[in-house]
Short mmCIF file of N, CA and C in Angstrom, two decimals:
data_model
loop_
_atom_site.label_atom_id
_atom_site.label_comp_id
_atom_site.label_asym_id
_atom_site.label_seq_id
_atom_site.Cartn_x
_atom_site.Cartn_y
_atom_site.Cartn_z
N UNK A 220 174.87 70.27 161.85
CA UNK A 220 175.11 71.65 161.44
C UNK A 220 173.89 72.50 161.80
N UNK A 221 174.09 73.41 162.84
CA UNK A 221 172.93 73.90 163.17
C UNK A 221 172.78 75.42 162.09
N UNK A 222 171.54 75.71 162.13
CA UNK A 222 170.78 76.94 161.42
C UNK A 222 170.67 78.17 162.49
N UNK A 223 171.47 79.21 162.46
CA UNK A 223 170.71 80.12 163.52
C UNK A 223 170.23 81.11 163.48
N UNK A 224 169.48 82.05 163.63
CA UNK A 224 168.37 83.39 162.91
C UNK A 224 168.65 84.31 163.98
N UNK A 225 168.28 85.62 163.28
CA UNK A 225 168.04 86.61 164.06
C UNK A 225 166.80 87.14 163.60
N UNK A 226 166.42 88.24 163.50
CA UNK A 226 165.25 88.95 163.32
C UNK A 226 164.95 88.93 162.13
N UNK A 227 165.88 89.53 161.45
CA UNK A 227 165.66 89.18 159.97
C UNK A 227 166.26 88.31 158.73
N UNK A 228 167.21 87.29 159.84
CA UNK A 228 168.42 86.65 158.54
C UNK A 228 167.92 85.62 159.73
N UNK A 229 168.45 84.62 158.50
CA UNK A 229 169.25 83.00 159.20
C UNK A 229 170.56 83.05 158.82
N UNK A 230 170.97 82.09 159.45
CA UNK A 230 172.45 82.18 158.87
C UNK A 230 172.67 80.49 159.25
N UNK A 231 172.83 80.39 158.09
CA UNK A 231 173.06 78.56 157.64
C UNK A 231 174.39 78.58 157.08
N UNK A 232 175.21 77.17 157.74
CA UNK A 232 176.30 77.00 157.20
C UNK A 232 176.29 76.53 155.90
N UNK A 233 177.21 77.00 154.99
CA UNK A 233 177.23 76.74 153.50
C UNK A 233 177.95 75.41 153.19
N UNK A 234 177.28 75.33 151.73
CA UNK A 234 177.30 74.21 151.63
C UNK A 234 177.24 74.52 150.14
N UNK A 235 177.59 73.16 148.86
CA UNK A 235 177.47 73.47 147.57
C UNK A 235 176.44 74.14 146.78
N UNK A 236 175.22 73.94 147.54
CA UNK A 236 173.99 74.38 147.36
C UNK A 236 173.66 75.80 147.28
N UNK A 237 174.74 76.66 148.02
CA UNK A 237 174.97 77.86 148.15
C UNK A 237 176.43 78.19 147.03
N UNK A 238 176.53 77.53 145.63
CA UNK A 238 177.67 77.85 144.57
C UNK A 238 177.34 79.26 144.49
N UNK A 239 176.18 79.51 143.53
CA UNK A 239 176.01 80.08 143.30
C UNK A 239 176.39 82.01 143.47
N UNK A 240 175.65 81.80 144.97
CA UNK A 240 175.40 82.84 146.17
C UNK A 240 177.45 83.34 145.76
N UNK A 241 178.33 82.39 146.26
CA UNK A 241 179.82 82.49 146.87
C UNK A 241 180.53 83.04 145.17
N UNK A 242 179.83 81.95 143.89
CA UNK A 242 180.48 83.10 142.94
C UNK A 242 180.23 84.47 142.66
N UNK A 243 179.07 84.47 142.88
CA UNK A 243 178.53 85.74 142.78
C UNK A 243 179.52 86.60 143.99
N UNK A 244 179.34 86.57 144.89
CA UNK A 244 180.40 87.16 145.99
C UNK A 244 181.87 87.72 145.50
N UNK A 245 182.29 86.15 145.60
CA UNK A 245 184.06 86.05 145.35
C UNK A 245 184.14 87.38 144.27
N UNK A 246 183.30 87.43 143.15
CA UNK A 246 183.81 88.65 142.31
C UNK A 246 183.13 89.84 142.28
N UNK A 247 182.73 90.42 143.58
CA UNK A 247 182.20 91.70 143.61
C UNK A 247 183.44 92.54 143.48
N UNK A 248 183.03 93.72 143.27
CA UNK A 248 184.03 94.56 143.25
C UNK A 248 184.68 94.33 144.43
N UNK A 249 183.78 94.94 145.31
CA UNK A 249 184.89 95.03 146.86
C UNK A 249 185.45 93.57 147.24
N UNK A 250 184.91 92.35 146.74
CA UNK A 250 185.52 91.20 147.49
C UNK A 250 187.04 91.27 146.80
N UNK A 251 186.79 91.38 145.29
CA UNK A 251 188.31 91.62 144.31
C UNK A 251 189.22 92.17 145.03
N UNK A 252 187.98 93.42 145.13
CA UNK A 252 189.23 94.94 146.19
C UNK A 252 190.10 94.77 147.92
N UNK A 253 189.03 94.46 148.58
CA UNK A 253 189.27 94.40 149.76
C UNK A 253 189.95 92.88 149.89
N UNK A 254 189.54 91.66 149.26
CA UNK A 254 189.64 90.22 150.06
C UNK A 254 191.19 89.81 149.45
N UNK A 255 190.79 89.83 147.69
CA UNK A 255 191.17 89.49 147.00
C UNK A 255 190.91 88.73 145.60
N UNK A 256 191.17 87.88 144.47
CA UNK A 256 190.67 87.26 143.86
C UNK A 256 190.57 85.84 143.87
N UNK A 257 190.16 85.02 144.38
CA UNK A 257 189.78 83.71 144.39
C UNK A 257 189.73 82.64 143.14
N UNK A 258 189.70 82.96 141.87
CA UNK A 258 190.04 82.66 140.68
C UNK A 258 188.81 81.88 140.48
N UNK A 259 187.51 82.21 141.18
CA UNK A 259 186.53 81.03 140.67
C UNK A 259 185.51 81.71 139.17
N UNK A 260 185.23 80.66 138.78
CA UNK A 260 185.09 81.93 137.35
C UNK A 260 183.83 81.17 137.28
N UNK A 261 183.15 80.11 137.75
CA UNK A 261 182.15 79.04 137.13
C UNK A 261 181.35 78.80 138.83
N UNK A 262 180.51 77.82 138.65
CA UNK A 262 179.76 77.36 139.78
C UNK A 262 180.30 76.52 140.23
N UNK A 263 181.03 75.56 139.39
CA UNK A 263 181.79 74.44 139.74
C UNK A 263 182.48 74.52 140.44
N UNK A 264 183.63 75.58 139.87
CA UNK A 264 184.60 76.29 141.02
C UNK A 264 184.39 76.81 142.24
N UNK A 265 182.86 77.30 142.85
CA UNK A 265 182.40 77.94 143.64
C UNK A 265 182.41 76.63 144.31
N UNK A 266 181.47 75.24 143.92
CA UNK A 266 181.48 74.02 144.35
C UNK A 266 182.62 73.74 145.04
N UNK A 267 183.48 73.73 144.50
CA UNK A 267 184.85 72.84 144.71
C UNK A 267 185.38 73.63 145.64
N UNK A 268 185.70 75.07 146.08
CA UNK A 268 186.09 75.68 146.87
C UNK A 268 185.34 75.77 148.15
N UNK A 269 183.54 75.81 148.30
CA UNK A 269 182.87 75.42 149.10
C UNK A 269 183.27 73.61 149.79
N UNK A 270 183.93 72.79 149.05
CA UNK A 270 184.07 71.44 149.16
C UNK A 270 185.50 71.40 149.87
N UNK A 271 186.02 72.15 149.37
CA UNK A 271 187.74 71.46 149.27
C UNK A 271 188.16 72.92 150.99
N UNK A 272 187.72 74.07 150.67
CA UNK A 272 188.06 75.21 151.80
C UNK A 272 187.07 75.25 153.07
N UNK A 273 185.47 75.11 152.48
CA UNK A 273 184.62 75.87 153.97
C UNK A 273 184.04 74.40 154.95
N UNK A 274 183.25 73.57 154.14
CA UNK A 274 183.39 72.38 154.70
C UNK A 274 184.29 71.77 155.93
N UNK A 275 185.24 71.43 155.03
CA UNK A 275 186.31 70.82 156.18
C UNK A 275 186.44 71.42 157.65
N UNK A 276 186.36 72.89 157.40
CA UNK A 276 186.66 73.64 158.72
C UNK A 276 185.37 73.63 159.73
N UNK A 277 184.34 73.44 158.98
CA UNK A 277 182.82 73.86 159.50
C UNK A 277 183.05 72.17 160.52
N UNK A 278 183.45 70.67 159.36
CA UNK A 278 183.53 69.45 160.11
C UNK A 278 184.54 69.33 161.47
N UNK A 279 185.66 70.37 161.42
CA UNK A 279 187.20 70.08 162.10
C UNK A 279 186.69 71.00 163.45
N UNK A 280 185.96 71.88 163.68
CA UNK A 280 185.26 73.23 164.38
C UNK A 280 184.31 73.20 164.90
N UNK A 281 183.22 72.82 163.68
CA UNK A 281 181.80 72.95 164.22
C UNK A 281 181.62 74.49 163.91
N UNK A 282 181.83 74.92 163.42
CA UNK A 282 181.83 76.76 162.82
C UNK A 282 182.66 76.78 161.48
N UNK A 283 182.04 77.51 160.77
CA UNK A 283 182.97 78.08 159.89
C UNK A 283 182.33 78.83 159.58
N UNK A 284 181.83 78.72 157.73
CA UNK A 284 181.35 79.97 156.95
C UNK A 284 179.40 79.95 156.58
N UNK A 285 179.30 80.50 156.91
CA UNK A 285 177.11 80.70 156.83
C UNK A 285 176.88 81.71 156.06
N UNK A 286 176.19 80.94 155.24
CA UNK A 286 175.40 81.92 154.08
C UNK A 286 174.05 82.71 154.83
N UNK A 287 174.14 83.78 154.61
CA UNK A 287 172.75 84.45 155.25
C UNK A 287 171.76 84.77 154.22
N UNK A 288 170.71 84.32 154.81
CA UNK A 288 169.59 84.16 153.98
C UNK A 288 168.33 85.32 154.81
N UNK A 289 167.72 86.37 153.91
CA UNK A 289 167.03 86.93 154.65
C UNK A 289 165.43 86.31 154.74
N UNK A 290 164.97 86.22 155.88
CA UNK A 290 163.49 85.55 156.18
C UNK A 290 162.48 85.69 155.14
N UNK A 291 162.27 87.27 155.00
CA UNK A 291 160.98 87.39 153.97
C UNK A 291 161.02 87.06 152.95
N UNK A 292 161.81 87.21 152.39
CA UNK A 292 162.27 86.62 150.82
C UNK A 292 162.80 85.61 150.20
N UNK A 293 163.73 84.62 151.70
CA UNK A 293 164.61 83.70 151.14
C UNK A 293 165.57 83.91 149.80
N UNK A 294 166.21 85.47 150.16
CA UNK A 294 167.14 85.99 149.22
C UNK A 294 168.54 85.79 150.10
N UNK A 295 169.17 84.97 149.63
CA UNK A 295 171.10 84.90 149.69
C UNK A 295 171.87 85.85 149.20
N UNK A 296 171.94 86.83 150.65
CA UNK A 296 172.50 88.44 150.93
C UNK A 296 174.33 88.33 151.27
N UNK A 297 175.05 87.43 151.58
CA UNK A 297 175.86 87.13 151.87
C UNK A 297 176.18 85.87 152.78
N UNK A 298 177.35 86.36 153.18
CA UNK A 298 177.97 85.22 153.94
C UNK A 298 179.05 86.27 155.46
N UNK A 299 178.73 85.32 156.17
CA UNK A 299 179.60 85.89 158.05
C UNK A 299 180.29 84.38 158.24
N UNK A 300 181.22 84.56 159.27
CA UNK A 300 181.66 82.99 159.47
C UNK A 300 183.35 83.32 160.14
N UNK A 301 183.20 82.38 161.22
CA UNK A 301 184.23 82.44 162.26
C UNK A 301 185.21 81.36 161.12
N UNK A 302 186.89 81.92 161.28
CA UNK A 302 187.44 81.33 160.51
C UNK A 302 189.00 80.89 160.80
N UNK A 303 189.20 79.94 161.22
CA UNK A 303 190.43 79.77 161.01
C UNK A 303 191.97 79.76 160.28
N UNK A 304 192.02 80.88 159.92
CA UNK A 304 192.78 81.68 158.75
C UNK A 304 194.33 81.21 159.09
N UNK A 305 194.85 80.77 157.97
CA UNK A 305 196.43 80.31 158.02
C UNK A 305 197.44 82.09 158.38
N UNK A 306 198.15 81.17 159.67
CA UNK A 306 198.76 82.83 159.32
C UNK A 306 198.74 83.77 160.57
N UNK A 307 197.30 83.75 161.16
CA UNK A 307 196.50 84.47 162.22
C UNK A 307 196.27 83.46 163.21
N UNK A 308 196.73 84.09 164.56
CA UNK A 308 196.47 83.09 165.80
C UNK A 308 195.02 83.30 165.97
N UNK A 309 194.45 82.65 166.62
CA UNK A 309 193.36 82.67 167.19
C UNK A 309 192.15 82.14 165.65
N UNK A 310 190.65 83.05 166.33
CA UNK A 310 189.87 82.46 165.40
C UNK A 310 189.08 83.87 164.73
N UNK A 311 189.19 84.27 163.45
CA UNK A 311 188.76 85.85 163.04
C UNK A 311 187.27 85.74 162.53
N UNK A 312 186.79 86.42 162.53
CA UNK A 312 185.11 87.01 162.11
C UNK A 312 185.29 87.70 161.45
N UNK A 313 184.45 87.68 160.11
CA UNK A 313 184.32 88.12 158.62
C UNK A 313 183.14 88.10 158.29
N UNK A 314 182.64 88.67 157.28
CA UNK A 314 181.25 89.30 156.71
C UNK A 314 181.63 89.75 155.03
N UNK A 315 180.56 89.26 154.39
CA UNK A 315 180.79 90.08 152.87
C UNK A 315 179.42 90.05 152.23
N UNK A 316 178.83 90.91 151.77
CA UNK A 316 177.46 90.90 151.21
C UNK A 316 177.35 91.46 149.83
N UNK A 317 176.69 91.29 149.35
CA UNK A 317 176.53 91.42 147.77
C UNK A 317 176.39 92.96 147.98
N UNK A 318 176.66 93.76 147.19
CA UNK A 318 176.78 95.04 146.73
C UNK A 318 175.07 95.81 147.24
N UNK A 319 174.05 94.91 146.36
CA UNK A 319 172.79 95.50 146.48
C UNK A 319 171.97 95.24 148.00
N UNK A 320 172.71 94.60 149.02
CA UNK A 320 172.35 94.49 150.34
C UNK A 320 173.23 95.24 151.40
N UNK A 321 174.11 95.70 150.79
CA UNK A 321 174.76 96.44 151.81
C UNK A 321 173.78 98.14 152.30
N UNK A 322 174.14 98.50 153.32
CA UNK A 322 173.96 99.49 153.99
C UNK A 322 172.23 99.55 154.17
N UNK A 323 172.00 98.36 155.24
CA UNK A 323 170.65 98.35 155.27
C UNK A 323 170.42 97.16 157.02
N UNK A 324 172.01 97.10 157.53
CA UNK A 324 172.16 97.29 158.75
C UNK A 324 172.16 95.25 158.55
N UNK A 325 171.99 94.49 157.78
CA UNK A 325 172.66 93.49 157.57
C UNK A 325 174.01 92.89 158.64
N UNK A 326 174.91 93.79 157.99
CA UNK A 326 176.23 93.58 158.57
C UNK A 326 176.07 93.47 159.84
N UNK A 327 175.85 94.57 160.58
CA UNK A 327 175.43 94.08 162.20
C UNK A 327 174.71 92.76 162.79
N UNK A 328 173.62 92.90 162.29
CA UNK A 328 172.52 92.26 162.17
C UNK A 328 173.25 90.59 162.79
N UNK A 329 173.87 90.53 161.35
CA UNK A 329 174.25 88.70 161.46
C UNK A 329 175.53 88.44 162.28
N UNK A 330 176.71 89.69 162.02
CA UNK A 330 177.46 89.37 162.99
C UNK A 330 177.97 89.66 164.35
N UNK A 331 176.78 90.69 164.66
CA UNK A 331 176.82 90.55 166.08
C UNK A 331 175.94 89.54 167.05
N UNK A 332 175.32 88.92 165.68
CA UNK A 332 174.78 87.57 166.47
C UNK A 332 175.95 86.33 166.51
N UNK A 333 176.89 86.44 165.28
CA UNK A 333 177.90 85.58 165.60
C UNK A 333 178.72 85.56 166.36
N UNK A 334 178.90 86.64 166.85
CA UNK A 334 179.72 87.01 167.57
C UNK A 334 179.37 86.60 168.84
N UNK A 335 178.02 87.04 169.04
CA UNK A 335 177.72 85.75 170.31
C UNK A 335 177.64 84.55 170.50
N UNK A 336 177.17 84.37 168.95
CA UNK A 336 177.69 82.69 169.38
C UNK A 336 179.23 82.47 169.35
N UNK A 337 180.36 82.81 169.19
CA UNK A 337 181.36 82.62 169.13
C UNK A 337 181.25 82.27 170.86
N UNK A 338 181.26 82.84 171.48
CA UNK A 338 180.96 82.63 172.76
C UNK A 338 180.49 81.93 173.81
N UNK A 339 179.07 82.04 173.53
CA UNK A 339 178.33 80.89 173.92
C UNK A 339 177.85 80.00 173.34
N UNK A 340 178.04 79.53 171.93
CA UNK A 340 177.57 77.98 171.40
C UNK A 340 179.40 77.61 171.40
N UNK A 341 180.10 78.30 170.71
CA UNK A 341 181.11 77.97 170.22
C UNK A 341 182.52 77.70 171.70
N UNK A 342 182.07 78.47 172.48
CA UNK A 342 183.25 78.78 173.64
C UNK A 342 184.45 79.64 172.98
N UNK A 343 184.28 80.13 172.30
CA UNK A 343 185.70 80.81 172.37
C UNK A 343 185.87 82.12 173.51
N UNK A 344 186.51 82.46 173.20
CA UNK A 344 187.77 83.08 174.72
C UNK A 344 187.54 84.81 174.08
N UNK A 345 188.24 85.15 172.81
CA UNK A 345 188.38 86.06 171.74
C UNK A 345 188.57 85.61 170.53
N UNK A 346 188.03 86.70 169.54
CA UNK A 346 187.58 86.52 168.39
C UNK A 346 188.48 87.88 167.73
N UNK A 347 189.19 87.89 166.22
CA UNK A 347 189.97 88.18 165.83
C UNK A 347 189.15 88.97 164.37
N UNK A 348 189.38 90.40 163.84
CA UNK A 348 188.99 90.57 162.70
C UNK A 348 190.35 91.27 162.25
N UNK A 349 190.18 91.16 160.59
CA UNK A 349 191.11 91.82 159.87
C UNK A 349 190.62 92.07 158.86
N UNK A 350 191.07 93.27 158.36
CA UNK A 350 190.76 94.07 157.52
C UNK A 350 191.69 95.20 157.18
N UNK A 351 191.42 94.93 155.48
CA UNK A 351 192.50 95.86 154.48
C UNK A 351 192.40 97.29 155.05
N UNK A 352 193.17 98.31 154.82
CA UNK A 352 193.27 100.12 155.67
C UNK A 352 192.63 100.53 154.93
N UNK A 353 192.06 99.89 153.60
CA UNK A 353 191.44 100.82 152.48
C UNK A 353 190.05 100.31 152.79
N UNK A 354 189.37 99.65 153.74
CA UNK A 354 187.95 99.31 153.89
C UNK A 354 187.74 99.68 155.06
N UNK A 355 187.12 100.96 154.75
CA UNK A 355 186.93 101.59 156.00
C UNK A 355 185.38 101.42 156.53
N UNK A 356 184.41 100.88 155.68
CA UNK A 356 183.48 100.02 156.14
C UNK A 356 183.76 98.78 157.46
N UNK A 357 184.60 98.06 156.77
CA UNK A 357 184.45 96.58 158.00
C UNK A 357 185.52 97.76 158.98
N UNK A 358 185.91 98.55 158.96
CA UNK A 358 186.90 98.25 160.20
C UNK A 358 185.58 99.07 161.25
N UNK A 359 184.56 99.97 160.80
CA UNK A 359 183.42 100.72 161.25
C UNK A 359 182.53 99.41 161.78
N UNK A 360 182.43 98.70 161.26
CA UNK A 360 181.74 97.60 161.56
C UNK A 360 182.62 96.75 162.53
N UNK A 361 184.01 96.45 162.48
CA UNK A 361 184.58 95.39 163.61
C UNK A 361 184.69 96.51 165.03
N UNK A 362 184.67 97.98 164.68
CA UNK A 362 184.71 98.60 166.05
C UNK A 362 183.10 98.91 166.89
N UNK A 363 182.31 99.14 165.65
CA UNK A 363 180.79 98.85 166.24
C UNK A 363 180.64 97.55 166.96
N UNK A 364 181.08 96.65 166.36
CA UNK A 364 180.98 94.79 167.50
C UNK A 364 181.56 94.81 168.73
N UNK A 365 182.64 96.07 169.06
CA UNK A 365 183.54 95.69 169.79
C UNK A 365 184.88 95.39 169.88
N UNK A 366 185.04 95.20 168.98
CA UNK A 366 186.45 94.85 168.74
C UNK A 366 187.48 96.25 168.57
N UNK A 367 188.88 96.22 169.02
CA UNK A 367 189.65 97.25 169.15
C UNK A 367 190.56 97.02 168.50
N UNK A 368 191.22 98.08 167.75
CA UNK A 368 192.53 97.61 166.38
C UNK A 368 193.99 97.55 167.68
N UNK A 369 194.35 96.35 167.19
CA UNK A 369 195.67 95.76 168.22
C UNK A 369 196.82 96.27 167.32
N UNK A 370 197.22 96.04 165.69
CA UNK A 370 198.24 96.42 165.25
C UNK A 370 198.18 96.02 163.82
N UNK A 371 198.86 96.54 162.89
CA UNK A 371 199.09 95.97 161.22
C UNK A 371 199.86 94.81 161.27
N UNK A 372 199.34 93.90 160.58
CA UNK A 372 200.12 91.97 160.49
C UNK A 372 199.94 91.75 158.85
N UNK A 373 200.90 91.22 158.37
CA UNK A 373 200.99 90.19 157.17
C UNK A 373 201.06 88.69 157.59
N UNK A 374 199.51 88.40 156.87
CA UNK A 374 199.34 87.48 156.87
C UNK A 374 200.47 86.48 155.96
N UNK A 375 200.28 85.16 156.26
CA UNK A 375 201.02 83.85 155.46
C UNK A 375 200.74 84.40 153.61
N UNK A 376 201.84 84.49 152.98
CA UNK A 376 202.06 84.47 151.85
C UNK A 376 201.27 85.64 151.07
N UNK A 377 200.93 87.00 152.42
CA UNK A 377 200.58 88.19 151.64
C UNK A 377 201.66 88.86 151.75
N UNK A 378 200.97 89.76 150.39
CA UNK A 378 202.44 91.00 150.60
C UNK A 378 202.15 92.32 151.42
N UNK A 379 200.50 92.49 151.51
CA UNK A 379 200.29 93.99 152.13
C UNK A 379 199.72 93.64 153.50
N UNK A 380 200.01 94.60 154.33
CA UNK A 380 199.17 94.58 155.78
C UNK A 380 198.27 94.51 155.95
N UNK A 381 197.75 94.23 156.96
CA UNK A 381 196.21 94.24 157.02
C UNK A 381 196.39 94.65 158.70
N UNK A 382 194.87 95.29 159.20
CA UNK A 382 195.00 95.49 160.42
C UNK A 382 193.98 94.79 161.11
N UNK A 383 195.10 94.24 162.07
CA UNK A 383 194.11 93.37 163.17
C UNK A 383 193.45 94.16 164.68
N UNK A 384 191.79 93.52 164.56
CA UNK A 384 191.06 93.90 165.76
C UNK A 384 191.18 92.83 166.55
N UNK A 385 190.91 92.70 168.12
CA UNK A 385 190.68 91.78 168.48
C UNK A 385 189.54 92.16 169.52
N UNK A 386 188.57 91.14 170.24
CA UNK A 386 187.67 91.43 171.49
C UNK A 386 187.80 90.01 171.91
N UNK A 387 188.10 90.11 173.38
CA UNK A 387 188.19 88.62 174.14
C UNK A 387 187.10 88.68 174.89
N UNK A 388 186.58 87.93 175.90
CA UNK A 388 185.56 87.26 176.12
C UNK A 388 185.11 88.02 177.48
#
């Protein structure tokens, strides 16, 4: 499992060790708002969902979900991570950061470095984002990366749309 940095973040694939960081996440406002609710209420649960959801995909891939950690501080600002989402062809890129790290250029930061590696460590072809019509943040952010809105899709076992970007290779 490799570690990879940019200027001011690493971005390490997660792991239980990072519970903490993902409960804290799962129930920000906007993750509630925009993602959804995840039902983890404890660390354990953060555990077990890091065990049982991000794992497996990171082993089946070699990519999945990376906690970003910023250099100077070794403060756990969020999480980016190429994902194989039930539902959605291809492979989508996602980002979510704690409330008190947002708008301080983060978001770019880590995933337009993933985004290259999607590419060149990873080989992929194109890379897929989605995002709720009411977060008009990530969709500012998936068109700053590059990516161009293709059309509104319901995902597997949602009820509301979401709109998909895509950028191929």
């Amino acid at each position: 499992m490799k570690t990879f940095e940019t200027e001011r973040l690493f971005l390490t694939p997660t792991t239980t060790k990072d519970a903490e960081l993902i409960l804290e996440l799962f129930n920000s406002p906007k993750w509630i708002e925009f993602i959804g609710d995840r039902n983890l209420k404890s660390s354990e649960d953060a555990a077990a969902y890091i065990t049982n959801k991000m794992i497996p995909q990171i082993e089946r891939l070699g990519f999945g979900n990376y906690t970003i950690t910023r250099k100077f501080d070794g403060a756990k600002i969020g999480c980016c991570g190429l994902y194989d989402r039930e539902g959605l062809e291809g492979i989508d890129i996602g980002f979510a950061f704690l409330p008190q790290y947002e708008k301080k250029g983060y978001g770019f930061e880590s995933v337009d470095a993933l985004k290259g590696l999607a590419f060149s460590e990873f080989n992929l072809t194109e890379i897929n984002g989605i995002t709720s019509e009411k977060n008009i943040g990530s969709q500012k952010l998936l068109i700053k990366l590059g990516l161009q809105f293709q059309k509104n899709i319901k995902l597997t076992d949602d009820t509301e749309e979401v709109l998909l970007y895509k950028l191929a290779f």
